[in-house]
Every structure is written in C-alpha cells, then in structure tokens.
CSV table of C-alpha atoms and ligand atoms in Angstrom, one decimal:
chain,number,residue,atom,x,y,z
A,154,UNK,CA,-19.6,-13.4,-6.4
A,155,UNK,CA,-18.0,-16.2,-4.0
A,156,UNK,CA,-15.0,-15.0,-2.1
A,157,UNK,CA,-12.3,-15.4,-3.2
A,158,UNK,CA,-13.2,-13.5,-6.2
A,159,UNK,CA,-10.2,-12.5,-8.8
A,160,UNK,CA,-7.8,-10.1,-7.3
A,161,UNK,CA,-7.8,-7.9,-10.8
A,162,UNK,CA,-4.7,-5.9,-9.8
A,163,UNK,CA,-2.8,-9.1,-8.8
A,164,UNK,CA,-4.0,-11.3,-11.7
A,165,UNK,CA,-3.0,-8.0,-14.1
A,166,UNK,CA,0.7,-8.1,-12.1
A,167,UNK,CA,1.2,-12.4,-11.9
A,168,UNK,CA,0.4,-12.5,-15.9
A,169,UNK,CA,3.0,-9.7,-16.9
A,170,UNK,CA,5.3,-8.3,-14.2
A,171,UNK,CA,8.5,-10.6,-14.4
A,172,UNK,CA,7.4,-11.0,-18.1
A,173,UNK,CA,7.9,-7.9,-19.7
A,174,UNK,CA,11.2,-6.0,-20.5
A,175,UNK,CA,9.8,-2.4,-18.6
A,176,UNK,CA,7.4,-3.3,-15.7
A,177,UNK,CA,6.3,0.6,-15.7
A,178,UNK,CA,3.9,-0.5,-13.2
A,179,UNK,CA,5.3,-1.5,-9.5
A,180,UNK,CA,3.9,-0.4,-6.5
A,181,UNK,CA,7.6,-0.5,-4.5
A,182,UNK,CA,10.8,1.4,-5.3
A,183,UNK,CA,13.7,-0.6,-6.2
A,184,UNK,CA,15.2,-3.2,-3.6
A,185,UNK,CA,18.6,-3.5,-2.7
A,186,UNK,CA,20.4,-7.0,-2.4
A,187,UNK,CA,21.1,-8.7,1.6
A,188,UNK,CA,24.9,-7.6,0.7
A,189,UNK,CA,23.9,-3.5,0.2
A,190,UNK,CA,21.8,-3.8,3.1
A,191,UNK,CA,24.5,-4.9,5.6
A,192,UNK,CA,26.5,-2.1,4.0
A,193,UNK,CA,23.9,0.2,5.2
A,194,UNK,CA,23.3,-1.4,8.7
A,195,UNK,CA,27.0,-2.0,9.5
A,196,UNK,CA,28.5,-5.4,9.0
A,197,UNK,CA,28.1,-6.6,12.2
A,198,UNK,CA,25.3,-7.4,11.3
A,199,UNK,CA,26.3,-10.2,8.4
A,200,UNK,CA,28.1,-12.8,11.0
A,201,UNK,CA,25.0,-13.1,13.5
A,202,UNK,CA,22.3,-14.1,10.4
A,203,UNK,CA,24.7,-16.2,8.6
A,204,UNK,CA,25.2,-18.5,11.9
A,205,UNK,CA,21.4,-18.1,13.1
A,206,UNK,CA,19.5,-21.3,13.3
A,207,UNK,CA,16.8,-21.4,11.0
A,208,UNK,CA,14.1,-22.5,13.9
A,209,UNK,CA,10.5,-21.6,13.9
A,210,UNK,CA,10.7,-18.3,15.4
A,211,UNK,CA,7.2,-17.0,17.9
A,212,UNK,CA,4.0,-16.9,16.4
A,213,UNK,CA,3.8,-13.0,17.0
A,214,UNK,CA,7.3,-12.4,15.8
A,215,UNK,CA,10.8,-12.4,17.3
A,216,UNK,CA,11.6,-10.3,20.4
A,217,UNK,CA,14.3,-8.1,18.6
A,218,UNK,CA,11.8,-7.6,15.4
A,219,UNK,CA,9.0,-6.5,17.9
A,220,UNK,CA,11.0,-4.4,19.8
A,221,UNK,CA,12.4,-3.0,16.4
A,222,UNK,CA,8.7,-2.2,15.0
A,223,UNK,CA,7.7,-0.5,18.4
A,224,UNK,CA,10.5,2.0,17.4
A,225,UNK,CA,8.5,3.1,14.8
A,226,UNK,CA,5.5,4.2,16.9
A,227,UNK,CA,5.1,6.6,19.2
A,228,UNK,CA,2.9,5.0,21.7
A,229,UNK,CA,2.8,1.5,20.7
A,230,UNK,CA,5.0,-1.6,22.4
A,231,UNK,CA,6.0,-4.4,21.5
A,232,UNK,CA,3.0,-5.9,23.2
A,233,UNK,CA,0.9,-4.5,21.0
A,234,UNK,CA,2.2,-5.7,17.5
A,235,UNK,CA,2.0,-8.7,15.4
A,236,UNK,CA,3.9,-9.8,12.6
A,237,UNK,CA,2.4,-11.2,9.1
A,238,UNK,CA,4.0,-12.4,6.2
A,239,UNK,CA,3.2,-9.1,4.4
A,240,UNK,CA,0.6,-6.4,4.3
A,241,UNK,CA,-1.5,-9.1,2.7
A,242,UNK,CA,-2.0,-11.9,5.2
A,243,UNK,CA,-2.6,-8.9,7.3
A,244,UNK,CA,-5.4,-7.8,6.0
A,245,UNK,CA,-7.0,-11.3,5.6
A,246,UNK,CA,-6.4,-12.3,9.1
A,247,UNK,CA,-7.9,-8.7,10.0
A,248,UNK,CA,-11.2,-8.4,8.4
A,249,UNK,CA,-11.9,-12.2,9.4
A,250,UNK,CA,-11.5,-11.1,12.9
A,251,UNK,CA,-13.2,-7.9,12.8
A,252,UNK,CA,-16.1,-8.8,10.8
A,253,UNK,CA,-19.1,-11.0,10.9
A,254,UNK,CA,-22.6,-11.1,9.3
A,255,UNK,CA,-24.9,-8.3,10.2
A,256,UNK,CA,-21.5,-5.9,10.9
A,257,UNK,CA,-21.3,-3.0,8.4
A,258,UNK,CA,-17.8,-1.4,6.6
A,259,UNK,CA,-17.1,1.8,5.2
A,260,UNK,CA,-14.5,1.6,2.5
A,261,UNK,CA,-12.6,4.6,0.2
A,262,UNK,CA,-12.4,3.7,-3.7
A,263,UNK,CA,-10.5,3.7,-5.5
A,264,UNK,CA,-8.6,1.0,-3.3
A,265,UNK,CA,-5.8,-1.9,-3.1
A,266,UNK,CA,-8.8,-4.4,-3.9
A,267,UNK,CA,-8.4,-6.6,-0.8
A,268,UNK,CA,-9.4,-3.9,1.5
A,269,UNK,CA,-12.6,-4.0,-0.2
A,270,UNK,CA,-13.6,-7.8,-1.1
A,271,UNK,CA,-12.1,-9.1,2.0
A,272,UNK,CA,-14.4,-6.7,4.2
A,273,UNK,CA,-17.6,-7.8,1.5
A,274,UNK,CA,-16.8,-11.7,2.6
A,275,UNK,CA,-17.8,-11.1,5.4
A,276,UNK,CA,-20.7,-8.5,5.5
A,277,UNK,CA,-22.7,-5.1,4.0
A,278,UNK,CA,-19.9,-2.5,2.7
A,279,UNK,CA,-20.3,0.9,1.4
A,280,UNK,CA,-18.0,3.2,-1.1
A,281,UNK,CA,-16.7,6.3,-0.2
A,282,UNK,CA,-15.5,7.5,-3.4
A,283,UNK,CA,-12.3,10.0,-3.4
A,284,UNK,CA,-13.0,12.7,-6.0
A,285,UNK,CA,-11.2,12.4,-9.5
A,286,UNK,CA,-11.6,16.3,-10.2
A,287,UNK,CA,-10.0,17.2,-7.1
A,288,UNK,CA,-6.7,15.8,-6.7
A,289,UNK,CA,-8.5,12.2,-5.2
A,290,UNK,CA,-10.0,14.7,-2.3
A,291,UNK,CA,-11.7,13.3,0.7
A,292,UNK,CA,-14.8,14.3,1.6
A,293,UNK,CA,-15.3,13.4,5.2
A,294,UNK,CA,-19.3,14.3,5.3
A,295,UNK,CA,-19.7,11.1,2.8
A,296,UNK,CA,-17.7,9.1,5.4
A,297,UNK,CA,-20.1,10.8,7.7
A,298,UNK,CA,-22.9,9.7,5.4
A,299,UNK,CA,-22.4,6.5,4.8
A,300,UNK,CA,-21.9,5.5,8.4
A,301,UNK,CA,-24.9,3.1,9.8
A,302,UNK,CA,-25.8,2.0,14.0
A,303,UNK,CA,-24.0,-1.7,12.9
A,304,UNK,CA,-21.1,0.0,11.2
A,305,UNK,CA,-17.8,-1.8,12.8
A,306,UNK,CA,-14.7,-0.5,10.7
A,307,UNK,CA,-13.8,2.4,8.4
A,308,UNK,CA,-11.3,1.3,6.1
A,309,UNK,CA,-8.8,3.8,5.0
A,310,UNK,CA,-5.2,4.1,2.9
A,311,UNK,CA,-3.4,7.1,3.3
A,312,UNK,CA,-1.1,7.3,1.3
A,313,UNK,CA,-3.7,6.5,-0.9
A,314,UNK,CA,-2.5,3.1,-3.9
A,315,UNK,CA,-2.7,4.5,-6.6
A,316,UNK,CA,-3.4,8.1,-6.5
A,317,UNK,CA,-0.8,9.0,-4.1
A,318,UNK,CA,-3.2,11.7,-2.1
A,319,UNK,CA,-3.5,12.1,1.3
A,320,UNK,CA,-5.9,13.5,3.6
A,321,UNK,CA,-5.1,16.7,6.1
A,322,UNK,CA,-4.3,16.2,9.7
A,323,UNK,CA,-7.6,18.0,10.5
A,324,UNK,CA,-9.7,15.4,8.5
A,325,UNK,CA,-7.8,12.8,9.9
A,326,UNK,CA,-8.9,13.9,13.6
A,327,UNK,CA,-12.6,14.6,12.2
A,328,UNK,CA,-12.5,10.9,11.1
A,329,UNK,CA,-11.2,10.0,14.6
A,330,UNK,CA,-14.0,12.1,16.3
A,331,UNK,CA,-16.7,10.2,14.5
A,332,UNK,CA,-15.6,7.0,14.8
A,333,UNK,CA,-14.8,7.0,18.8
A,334,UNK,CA,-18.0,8.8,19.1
A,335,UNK,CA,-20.0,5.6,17.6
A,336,UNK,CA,-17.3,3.0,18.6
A,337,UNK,CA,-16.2,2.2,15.1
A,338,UNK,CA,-12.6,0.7,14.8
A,339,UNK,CA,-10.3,2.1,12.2
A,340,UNK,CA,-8.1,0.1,9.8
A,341,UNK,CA,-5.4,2.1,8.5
A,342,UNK,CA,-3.5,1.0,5.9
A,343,UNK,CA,-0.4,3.1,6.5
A,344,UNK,CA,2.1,0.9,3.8
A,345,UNK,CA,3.1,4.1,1.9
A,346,UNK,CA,3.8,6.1,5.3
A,347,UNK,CA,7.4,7.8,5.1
A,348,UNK,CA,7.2,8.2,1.3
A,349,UNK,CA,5.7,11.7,1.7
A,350,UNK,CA,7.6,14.4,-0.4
A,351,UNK,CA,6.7,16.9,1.8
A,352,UNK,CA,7.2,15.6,5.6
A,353,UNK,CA,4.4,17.8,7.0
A,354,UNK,CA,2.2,16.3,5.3
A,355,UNK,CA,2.8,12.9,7.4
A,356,UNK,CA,0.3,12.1,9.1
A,357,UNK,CA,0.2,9.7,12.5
A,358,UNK,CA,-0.5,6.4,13.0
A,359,UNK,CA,-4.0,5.5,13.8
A,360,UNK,CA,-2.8,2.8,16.5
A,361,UNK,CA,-0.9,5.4,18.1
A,362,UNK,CA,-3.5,8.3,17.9
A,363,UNK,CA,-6.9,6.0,18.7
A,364,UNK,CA,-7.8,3.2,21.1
A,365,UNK,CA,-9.5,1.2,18.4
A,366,UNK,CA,-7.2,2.2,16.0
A,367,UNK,CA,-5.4,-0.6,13.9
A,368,UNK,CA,-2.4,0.3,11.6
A,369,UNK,CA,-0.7,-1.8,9.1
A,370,UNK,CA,2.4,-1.4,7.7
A,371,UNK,CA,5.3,-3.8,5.8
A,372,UNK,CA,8.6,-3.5,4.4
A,373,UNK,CA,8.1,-3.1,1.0
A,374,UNK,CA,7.3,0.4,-0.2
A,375,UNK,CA,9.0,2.9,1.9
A,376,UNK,CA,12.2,0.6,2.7
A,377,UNK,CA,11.8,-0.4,-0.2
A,378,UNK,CA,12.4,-4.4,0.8
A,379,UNK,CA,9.1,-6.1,-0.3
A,380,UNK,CA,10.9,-9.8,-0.5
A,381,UNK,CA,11.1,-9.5,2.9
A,382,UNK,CA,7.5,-10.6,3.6
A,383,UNK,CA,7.2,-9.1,6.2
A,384,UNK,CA,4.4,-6.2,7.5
A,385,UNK,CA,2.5,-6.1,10.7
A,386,UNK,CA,-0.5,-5.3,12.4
A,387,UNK,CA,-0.4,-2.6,15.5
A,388,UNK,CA,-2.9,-1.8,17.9
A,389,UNK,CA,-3.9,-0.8,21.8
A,390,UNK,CA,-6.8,-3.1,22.4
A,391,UNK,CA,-5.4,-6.1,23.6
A,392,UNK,CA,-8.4,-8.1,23.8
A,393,UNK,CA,-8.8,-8.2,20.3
A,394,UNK,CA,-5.0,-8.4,19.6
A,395,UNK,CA,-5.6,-11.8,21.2
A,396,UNK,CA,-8.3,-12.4,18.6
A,397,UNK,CA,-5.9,-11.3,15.6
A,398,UNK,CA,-3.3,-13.9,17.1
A,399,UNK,CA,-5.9,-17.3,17.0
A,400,UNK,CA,-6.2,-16.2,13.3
A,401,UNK,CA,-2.7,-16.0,12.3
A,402,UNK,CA,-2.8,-19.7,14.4
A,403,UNK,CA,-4.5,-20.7,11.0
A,404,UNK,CA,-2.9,-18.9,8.5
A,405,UNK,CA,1.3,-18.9,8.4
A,406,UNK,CA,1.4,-19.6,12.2
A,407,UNK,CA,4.8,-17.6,12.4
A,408,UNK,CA,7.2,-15.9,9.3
A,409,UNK,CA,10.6,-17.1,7.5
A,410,UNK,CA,12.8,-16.3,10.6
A,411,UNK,CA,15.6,-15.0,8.0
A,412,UNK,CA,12.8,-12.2,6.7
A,413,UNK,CA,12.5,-11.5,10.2
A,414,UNK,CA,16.2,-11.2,11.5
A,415,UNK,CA,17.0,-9.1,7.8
A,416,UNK,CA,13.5,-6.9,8.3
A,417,UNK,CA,15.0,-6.0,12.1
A,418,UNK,CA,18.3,-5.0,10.9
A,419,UNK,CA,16.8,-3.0,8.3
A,420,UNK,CA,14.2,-1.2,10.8
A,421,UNK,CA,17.2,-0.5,13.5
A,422,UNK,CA,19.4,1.3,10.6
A,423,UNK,CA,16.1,3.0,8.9
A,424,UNK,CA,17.5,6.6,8.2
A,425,UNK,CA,20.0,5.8,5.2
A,426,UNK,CA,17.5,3.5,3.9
A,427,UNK,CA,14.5,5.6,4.0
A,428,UNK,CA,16.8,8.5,2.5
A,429,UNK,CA,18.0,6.1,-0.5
A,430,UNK,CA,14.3,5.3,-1.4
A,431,UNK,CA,13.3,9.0,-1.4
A,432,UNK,CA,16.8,10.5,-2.9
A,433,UNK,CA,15.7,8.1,-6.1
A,434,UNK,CA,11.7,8.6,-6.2
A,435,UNK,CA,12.0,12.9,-5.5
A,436,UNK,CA,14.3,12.5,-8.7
A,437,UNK,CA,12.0,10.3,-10.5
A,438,UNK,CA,9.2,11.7,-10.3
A,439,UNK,CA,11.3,14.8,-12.0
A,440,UNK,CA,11.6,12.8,-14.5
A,441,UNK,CA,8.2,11.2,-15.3
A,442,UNK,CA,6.2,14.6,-15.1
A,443,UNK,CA,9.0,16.0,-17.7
A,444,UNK,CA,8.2,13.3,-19.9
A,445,UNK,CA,4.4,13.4,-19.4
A,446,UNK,CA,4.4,16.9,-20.2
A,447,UNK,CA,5.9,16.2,-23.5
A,448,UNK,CA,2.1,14.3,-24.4
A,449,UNK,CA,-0.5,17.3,-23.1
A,450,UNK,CA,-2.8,15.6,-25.9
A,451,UNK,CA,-2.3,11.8,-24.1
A,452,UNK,CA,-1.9,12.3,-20.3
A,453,UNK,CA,-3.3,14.5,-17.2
A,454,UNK,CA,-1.3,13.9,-13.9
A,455,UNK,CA,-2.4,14.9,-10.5
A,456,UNK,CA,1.3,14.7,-8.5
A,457,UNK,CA,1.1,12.1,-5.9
A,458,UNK,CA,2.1,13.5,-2.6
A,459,UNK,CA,4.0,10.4,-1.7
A,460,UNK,CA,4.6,6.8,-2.9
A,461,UNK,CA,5.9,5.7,-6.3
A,462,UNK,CA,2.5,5.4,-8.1
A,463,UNK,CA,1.4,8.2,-10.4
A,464,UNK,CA,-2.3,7.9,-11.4
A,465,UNK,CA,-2.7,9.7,-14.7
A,466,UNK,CA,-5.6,10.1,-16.8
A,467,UNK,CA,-5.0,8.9,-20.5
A,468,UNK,CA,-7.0,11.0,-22.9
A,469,UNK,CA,-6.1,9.7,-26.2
A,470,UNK,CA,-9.2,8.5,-28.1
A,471,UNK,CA,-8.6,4.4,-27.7
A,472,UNK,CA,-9.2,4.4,-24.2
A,473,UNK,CA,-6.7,3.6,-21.4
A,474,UNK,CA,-7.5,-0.2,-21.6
A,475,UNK,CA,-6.7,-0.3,-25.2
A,476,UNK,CA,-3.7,1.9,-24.9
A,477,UNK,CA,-2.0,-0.4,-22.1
A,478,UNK,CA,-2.4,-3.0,-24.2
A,479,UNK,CA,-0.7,-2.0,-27.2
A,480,UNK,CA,2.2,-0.9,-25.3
A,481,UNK,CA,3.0,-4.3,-23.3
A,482,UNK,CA,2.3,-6.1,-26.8
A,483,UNK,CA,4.4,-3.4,-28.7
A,484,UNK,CA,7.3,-2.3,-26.5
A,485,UNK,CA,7.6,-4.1,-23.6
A,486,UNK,CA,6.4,-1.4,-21.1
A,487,UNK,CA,4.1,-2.6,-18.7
A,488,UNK,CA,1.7,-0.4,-17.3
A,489,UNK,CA,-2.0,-0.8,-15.6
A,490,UNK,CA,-4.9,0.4,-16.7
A,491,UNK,CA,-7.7,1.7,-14.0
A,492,UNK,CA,-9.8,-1.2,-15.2
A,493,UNK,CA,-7.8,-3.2,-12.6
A,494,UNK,CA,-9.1,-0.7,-9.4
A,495,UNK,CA,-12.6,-1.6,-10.9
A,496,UNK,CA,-14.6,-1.8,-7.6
A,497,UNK,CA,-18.2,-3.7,-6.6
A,498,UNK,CA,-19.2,-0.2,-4.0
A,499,UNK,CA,-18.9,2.6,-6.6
A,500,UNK,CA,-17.9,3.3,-10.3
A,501,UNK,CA,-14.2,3.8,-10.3
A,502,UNK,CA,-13.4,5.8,-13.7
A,503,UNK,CA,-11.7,3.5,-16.8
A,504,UNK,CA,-9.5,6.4,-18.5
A,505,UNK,CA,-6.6,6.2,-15.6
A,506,UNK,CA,-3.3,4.1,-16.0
A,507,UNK,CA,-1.1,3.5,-13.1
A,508,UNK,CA,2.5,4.1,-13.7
A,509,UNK,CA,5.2,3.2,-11.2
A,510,UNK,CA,8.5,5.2,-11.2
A,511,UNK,CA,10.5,3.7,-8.5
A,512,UNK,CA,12.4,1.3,-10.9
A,513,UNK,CA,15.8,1.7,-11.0
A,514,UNK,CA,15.2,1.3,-15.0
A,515,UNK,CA,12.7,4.1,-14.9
A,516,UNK,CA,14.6,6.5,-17.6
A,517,UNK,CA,15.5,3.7,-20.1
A,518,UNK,CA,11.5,2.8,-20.0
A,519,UNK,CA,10.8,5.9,-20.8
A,520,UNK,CA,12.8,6.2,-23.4
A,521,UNK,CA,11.4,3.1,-25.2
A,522,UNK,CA,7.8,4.8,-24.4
A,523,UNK,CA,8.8,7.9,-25.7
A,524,UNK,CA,10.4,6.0,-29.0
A,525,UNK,CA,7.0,3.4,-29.4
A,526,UNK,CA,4.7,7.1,-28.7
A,527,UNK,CA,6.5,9.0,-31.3
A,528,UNK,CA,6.4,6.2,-34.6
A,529,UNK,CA,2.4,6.0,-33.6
A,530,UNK,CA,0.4,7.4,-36.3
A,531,UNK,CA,-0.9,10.7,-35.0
B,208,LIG,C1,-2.2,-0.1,-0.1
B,208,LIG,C2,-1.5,-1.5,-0.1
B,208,LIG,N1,-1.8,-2.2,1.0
B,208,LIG,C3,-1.2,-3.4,1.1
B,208,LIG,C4,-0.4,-3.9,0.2
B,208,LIG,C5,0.3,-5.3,0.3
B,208,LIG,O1,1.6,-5.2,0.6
B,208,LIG,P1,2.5,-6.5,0.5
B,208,LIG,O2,2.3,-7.0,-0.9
B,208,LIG,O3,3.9,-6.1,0.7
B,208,LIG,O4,2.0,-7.5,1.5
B,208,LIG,C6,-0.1,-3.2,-1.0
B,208,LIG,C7,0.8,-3.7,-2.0
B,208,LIG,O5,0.9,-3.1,-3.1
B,208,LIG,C8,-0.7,-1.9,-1.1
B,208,LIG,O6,-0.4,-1.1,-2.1
C-alpha cells in the first residue's frame, strides 16, 4: 500500500473522540488548564509568558526548553536534544533519516502504528510479536531472531501503547548487547515513561544508556499536557543529530514558541505534576478493574504496569468489533477495538478493546457502561 496509508488508530480517534459523550478510549490522562499549571509552577511564572514576543523561536528549540529537557536525562545535554511538535513529527522526521532502501527494521506488535508504517516507507521490516497469553511478554531470542547483516534499527515502546507491559531491566541490557554488538541503533519510544505504578520497574533511557541510542519522549501522557505539542528526540551521536535537524528543516522548521515557554515551565516544576497524574490513574485503575470484575463472562484484563490504557480481551460472543460498536451507537462510550492495532508484520489478535481511564469523567462512564451492559439481553 502507498505510504501514507490510513493511520487506523488515528482515523478510529478523528471520527469519534470529541464526538461522543464518554471517550473511554484516550491515550493521556486528563490535562489541566495554562491557569492550574502556573498554580503548580509558582506564578512567577504567568507575567514572563504573557509579555513574551511571539517570535519564531530556534529550529532545535529554545535554550531554557533544552536545558529543561536535559534535566530529565541522566547523561544527555542540551546539545544532544531536539524538539518536535509532538511524539509524532518525531517519529516521521526519525525513520526518514534513519532509513533507506536495502536497510532492514525490527519492530514489536502490537504497536502505536506509525512506528511500524513509517519504518515500512522506507524499507524491509519484521514483527516481533509480544505474547497475548503472557501478560504482552517479550521474548528477546525472537528480537534475536529476526535480526538480519542490513538490520539498522530495533524499534521498541516500553511502556508498551496499549498493553501497558514492560520489559525487565535485564532484557533491556540483553537488547542493548545485541544491538551494539551488530551496530544497530535503537529507537525508543519512551512516551509513557514515569507512568509506572511500581517505580522499580522504570527503566532507563536508551539515549542515556547506549551510544546509538535514540529516545523519544513528549508532554502528553505522563504530564499529562498533550496540547502542548511538544515531545523530542534525544541522542549521543551528533553526527546524526545533525541529520535529524536538516529534516525537521522540512517539516515544522521550529514549534509554537508559547508550547515551548508553557512545556519548560511545566518540566522545571515536574514533581507535583507527575504526582497529580499518578494520584488520579493509581485510583482509577481501582476503579476500572472493580468494574471489570463485575463482567467475568465479558472481559479478561492483564493490569498494565504503567500508562492509562488497559488492553482487555472481550469475550462475549459478538466479537470486540461488534461490541465497540454498539456501545458508541448506544450509549455514548467510546472505546477501541484491537481491529485498530491491526498490523502488516504479524497477526495482532481482534477480541481486545482498548480502554483509557485517565479521564477525569472515568466513573460517570462507567456508570453509563455499566447501566447500557445490564438492560442487554443476556
Ligand atoms: C506510543 C506512542 N508514541 C507516540 C505517540 C504520539 O504522541 P503525541 O500524539 O503526543 O505526539 C503516542 C500517542 O498516543 C503513543 O501512544
């Protein structure tokens, strides 16, 4: 199929998110207006972005925002960062540079579908699938596998959109291991970092850990601020940092400087932020296992270990398509079914529906679920 081919997930969102009376769907946790967040950061802060001039501001980002990111890494400087207007340019403006005819990629499935079609633009991918009957397990000897002499990338999202898993420290160094021992760069697609319920289970950043390492990250899921537009692209290797800028020459050129003053604020005051978004998804989480468990016949959830997506599988004898379907029509609640994470590499199973419960309207959607499940004919 010609690139660009339908972003299914995206489409699934445009047609329905803002339409629907319970998007049980989203991928973020609920934002928090410019007013809240200069409550958090100290108001101070309000005088300097009310008077700022709304200029272009540099190509790679502003000083302060720069500086701000490189707080967030261990070993990374400002030097070494770009900014994007979101995750998604990003990852466009990545695989374009990374990739060329003849290279090879090795992508996980299920997966956020750009990490996978912008990759097969440009040359031969191959699947690594995570395993359904084991809480979305990686197996690191298929990653081993599936690697070939022209591989150039391993693609991988940890925390993993939608299932929520994660991969052990100790896979995450085998990976590593393999791929500096062949040369293979890493993109790692770090967005849900910070949303783990259990801190240990945090893992590092790949630009931090490996030379050819590239992370990506944004403001929208674990600060919870994706109308910022604004994520960002770290690595070591400068050389090809220089590469990644002449694309971004093409693409936006530079971001909305307010997304960039607001995105800086919000970095340099993290801790109450981050803590808001967690307070709320640890307790509603809480609540969407207690109402799944209330339909053993209709739903099998294996928790997410971070994020605000819960992947369940639907077993009810419609199919998880169907099912979806009749609920947006019939009650307003918006969820996706796994038909949307279908995948060209590997078979990605149809019975799953993706349900987000970061909303702050989470309860009250649940309750019109619960209200639309229990008139259904059994
Ligand atoms: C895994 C993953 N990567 C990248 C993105 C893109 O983030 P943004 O839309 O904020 O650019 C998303 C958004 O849902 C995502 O889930």
């Amino acid at each position: 199929m010609a690139f660009p081919e339908d972003f299914r997930l995206i489409s699934y969102l445009s047609r329905l998110e803002h339409a629907v009376r319970f998007p049980l769907s989203s991928s973020y946790p609920e934002s928090m207006s410019t007013d809240t967040l200069f409550a958090l950061a100290g108001e101070a802060h309000r005088a300097p972005f009310m008077q700022a001039v709304l200029d272009y501001p540099p190509l790679r980002g502003t000083p302060e925002l720069l500086a701000a990111i490189a707080t967030t890494y261990d070993r990374i400087t400002p030097d070494d960062i770009i900014s994007f207007a979101g995750a998604d340019e990003a990852i466009y403006a990545c695989f374009q540079m990374l990739l060329n005819a003849g290279d090879h990629a090795v992508v996980i499935t299920p997966n956020y579908q750009s990490l996978e079609s912008v990759p097969l633009s440009r040359c031969d991918v191959t699947g690594v699938t995570l395993d359904e009957n084991n809480d979305w397990a990686l197996d690191t000897e298929k990653v081993r596998a599936a690697l070939r002499p022209e591989t150039k990338v391993l693609v991988i999202n940890f925390p993993h959109n939608p299932t929520g898993a994660l991969i052990s420290h100790q896979q995450l160094n085998e990976l590593v291991d393999m791929c500096r021992a062949r040369g293979i760069w890493i993109f790692s697609d770090e967005v849900y970092r910070l949303t783990e319920f259990d801190p240990a289970d945090r893992l590092p950043q790949l630009a931090d850990m490996y030379e050819r390492g590239i992370s990506l990250n944004v403001t929208s899921k674990a600060y919870g601020l994706p109308g910022l537009r604004i994520g960002w692209v770290a690595c070591q290797d400068k050389a090809w940092m220089r590469d990644l800028e002449r694309m971004k020459q093409y693409l936006s050129i530079c971001n909305a400087l307010p997304g960039e003053m607001l995105t800086t604020i919000a970095l340099n005051a993290r801790a109450p932020i981050l803590e808001r978004v967690m307070q709320r998804s640890r307790h509603q989480l809480t609540l969407l296992t207690t109402f799944l468990a209330r339909y053993p016949h209709l739903f099998q959830l294996s928790l997410p270990k971070a994020g605000v997506l819960a992947f369940v599988r639907y077993t009810g004898a419609e199919g998880a398509q169907a099912f979806a379907t009749q609920l947006v029509e019939q009650a307003g609640v918006m969820v996706i079914p796994s038909v949307a994470y279908a995948s060209e590499l590997t078979a990605v199973p149809e019975d799953f529906l993706r349900i987000g419960f970061g909303r702050a309207n989470l309860e009250q959607a649940l309750t019109e679920m619960g209200a639309w499940l229990d008139q259904r004919p059994s």
